[in-house]
PDB file of C-alpha atoms in Angstrom:
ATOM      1  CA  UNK A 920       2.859  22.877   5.041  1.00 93.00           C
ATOM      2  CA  UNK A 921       3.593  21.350   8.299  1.00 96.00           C
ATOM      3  CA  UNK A 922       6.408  22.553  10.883  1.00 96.00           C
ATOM      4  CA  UNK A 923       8.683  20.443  12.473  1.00 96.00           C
ATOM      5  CA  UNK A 924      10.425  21.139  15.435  1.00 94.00           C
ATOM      6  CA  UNK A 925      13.328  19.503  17.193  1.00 90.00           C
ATOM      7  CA  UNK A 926      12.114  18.680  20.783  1.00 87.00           C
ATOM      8  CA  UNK A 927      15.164  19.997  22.046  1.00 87.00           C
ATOM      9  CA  UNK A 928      15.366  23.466  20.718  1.00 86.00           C
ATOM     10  CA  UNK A 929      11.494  24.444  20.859  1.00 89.00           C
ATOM     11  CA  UNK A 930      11.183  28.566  20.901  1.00 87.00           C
ATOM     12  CA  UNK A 931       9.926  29.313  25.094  1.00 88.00           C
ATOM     13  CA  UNK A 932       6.913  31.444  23.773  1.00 89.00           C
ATOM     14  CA  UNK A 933       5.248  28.204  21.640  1.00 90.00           C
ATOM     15  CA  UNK A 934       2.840  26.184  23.344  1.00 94.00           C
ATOM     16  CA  UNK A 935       3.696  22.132  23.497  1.00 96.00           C
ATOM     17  CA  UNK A 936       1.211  19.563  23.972  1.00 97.00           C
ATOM     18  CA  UNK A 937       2.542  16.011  25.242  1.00 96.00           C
ATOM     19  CA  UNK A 938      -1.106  14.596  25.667  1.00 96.00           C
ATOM     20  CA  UNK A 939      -3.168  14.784  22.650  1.00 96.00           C
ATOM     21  CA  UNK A 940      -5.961  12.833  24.302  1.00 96.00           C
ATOM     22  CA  UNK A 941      -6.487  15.440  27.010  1.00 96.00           C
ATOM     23  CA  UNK A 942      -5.775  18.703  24.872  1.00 98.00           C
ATOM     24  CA  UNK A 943      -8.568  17.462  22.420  1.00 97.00           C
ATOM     25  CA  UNK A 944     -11.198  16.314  25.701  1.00 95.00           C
ATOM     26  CA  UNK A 945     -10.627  19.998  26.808  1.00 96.00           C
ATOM     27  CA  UNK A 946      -9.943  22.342  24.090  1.00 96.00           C
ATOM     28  CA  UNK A 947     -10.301  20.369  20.485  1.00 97.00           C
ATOM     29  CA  UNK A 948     -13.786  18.612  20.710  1.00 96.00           C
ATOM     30  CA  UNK A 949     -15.600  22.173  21.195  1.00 95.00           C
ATOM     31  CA  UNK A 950     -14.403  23.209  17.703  1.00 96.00           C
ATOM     32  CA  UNK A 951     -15.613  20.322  15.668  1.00 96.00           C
ATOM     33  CA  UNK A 952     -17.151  21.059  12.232  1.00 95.00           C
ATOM     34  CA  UNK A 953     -17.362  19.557   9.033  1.00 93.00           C
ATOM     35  CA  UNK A 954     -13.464  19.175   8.646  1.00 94.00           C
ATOM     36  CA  UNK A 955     -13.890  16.681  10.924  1.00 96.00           C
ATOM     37  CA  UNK A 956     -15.930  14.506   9.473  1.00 96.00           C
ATOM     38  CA  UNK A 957     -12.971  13.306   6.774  1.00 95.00           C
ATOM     39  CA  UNK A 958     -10.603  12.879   9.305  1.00 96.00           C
ATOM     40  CA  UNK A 959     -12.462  10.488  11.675  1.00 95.00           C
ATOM     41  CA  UNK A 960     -13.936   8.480   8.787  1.00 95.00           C
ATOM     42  CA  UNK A 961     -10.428   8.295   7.193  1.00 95.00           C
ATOM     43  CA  UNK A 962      -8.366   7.439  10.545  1.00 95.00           C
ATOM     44  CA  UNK A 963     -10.808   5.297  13.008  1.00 93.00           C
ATOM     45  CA  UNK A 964     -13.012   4.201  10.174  1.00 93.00           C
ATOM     46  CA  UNK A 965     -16.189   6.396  11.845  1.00 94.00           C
ATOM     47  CA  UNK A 966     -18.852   8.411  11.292  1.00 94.00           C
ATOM     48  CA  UNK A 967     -19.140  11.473  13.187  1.00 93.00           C
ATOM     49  CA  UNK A 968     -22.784  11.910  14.227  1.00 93.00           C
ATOM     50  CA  UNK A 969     -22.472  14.923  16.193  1.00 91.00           C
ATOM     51  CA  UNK A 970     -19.399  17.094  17.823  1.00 90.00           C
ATOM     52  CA  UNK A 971     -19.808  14.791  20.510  1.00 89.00           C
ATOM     53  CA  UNK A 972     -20.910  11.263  19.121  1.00 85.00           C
ATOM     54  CA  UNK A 973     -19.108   8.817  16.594  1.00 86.00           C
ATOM     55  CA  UNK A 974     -20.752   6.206  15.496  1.00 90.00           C
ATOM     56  CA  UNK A 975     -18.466   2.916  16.023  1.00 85.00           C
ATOM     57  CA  UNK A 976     -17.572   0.866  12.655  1.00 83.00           C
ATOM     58  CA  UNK A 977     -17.379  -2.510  14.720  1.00 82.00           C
ATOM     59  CA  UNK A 978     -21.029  -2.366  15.892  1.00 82.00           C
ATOM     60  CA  UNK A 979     -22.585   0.554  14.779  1.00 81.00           C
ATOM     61  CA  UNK A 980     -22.933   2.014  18.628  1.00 79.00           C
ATOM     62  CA  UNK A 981     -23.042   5.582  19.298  1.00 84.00           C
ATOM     63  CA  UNK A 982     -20.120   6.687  20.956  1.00 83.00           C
ATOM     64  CA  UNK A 983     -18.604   9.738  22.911  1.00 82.00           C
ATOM     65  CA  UNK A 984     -16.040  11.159  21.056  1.00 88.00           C
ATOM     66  CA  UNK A 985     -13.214  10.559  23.523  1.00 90.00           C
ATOM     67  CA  UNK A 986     -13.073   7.209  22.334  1.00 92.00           C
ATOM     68  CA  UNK A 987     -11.094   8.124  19.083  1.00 94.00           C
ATOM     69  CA  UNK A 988      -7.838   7.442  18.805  1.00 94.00           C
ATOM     70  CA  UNK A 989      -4.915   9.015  20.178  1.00 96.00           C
ATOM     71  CA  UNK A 990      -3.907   9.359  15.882  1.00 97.00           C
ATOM     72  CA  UNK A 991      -7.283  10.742  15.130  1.00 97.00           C
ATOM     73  CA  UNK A 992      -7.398  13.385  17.940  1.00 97.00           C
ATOM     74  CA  UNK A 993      -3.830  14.290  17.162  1.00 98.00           C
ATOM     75  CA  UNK A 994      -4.820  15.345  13.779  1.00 98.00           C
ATOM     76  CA  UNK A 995      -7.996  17.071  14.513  1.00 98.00           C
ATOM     77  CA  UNK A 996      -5.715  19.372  17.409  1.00 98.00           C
ATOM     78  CA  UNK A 997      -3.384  19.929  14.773  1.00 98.00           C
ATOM     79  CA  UNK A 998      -6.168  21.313  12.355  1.00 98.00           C
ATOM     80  CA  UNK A 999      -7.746  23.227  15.120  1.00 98.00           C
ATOM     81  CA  UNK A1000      -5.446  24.727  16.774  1.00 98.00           C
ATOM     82  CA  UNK A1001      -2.380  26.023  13.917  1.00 95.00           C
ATOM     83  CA  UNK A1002      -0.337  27.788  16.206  1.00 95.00           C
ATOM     84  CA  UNK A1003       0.448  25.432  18.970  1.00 97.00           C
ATOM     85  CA  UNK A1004       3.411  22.207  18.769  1.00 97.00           C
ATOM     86  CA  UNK A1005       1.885  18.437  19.342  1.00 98.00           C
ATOM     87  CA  UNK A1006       3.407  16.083  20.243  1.00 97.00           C
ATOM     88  CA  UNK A1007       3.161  12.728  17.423  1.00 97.00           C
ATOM     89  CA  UNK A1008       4.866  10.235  19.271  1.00 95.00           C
ATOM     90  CA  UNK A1009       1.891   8.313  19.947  1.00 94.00           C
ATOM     91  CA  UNK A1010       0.078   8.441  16.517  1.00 95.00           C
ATOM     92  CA  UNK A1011       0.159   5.069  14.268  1.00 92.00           C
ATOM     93  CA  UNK A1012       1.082   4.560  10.653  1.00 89.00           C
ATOM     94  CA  UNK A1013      -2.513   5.325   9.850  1.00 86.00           C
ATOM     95  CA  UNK A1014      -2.523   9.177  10.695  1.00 95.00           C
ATOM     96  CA  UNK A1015       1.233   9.920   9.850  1.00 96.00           C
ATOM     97  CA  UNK A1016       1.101  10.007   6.620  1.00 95.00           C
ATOM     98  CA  UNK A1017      -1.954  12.372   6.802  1.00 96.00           C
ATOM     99  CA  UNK A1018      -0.078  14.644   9.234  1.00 97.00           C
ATOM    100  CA  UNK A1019       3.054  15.587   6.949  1.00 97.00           C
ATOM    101  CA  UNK A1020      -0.040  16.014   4.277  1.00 95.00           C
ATOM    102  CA  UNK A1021      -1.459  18.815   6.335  1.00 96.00           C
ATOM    103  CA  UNK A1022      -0.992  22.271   4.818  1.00 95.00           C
ATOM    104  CA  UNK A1023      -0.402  24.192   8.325  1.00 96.00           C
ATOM    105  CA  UNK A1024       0.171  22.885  11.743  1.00 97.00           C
ATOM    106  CA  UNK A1025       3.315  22.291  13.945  1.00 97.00           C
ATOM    107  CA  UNK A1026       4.633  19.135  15.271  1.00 97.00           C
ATOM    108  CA  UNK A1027       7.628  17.416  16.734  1.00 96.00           C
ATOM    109  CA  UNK A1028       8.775  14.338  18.477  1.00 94.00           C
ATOM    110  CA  UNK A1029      11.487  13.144  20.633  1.00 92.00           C
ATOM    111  CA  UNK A1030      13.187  11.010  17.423  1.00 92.00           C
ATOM    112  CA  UNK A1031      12.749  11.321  13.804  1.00 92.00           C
ATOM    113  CA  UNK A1032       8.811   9.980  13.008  1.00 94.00           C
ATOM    114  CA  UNK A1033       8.380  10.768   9.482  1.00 95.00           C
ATOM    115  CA  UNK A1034       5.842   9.809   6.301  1.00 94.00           C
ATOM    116  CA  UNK A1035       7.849   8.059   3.582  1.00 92.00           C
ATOM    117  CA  UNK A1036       5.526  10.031   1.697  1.00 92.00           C
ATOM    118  CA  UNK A1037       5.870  13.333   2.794  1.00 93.00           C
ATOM    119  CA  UNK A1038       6.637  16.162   0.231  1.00 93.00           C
ATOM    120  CA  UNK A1039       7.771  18.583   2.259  1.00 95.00           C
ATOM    121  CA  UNK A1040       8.293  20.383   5.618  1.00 96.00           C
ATOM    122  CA  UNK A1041       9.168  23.134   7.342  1.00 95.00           C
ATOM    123  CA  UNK A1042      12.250  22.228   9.498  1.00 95.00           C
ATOM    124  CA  UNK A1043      12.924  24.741  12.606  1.00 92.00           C
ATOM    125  CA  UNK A1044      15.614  23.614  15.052  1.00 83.00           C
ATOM    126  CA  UNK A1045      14.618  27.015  16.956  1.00 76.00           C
ATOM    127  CA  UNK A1046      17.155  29.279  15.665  1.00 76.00           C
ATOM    128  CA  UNK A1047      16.630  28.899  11.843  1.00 77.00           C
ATOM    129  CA  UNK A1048      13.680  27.323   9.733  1.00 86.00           C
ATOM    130  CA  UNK A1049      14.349  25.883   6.385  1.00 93.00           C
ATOM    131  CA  UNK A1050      12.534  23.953   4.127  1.00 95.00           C
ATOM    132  CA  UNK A1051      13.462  20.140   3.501  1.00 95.00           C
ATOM    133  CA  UNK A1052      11.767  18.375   0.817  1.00 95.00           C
ATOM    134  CA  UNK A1053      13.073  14.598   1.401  1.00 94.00           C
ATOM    135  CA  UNK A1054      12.406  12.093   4.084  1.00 94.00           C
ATOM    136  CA  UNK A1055      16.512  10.755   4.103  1.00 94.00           C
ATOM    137  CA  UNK A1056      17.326  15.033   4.345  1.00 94.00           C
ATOM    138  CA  UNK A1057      14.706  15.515   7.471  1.00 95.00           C
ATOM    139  CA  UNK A1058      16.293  12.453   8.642  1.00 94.00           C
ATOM    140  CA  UNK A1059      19.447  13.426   8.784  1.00 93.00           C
ATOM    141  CA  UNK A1060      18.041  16.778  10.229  1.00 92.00           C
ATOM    142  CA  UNK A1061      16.278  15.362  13.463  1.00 90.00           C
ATOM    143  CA  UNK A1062      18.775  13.401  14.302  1.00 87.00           C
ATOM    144  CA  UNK A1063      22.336  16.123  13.570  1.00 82.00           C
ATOM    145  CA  UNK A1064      23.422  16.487  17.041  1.00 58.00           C
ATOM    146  CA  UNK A1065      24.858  20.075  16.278  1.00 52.00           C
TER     147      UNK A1065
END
């Protein structure tokens, strides 16, 4: 299950990563494997050819994999690397859902971005983690000022 984390009240000894897109260039794109595959046909609609290579659904060109989207390579950081907080404030309807579907990884964001369809979360406000199992609790969560 996924971890959320109030921006605000991160623990000092986690890792947070503001830019997905250079995270995965660097440290993501070397790990790439079969999980992969899913993830980038499911979010950018293309097929991964190699680690390195997509092929485009608009025109069937071989790309570099840096051209993914900011969504996509959000996800795939999140799979790859469990133990460090992303950032999801730039990821699109398309990926969110998939992200609160995850069954490990740790997010957060600077206001309350959250899957209608999510089932539930871990909720850590850096003190205390609990467990919140509605989007209207995890809601009211992100946003208590306390």
């Amino acid at each position: 299950m996924i971890t959320v984390y109030r921006s605000d009240r991160i623990p000092k000894t986690m890792q947070i990563i503001k830019h997905n897109d250079t995270f995965f260039n660097k440290e993501t794109v070397e790990r790439l494997d079969d999980r992969a595959r899913d993830i980038i046909s499911q979010t950018d609609q293309a097929d991964m050819i190699t680690k390195y290579m997509i092929r485009s659904r608009f025109d069937g060109l071989a790309l570099n994999t840096d051209k993914l989207s900011t969504g996509c390579k959000t996800v795939l950081n999140i799979i790859y690397h469990p133990d460090v907080i992303f950032d999801i404030r730039e990821c699109g309807d398309n990926v969110i859902d998939m992200i609160y579907s995850l069954e490990s990884g740790n997010i957060t964001c600077d206001y309350p971005l959250i899957s209608f369809d999510m089932e539930k979360v871990m909720a850590c406000d850096g003190t205390c983690t609990k467990e919140i199992d509605s989007y209207e609790e995890l809601r009211r969560w992100w946003t208590d000022e306390d």
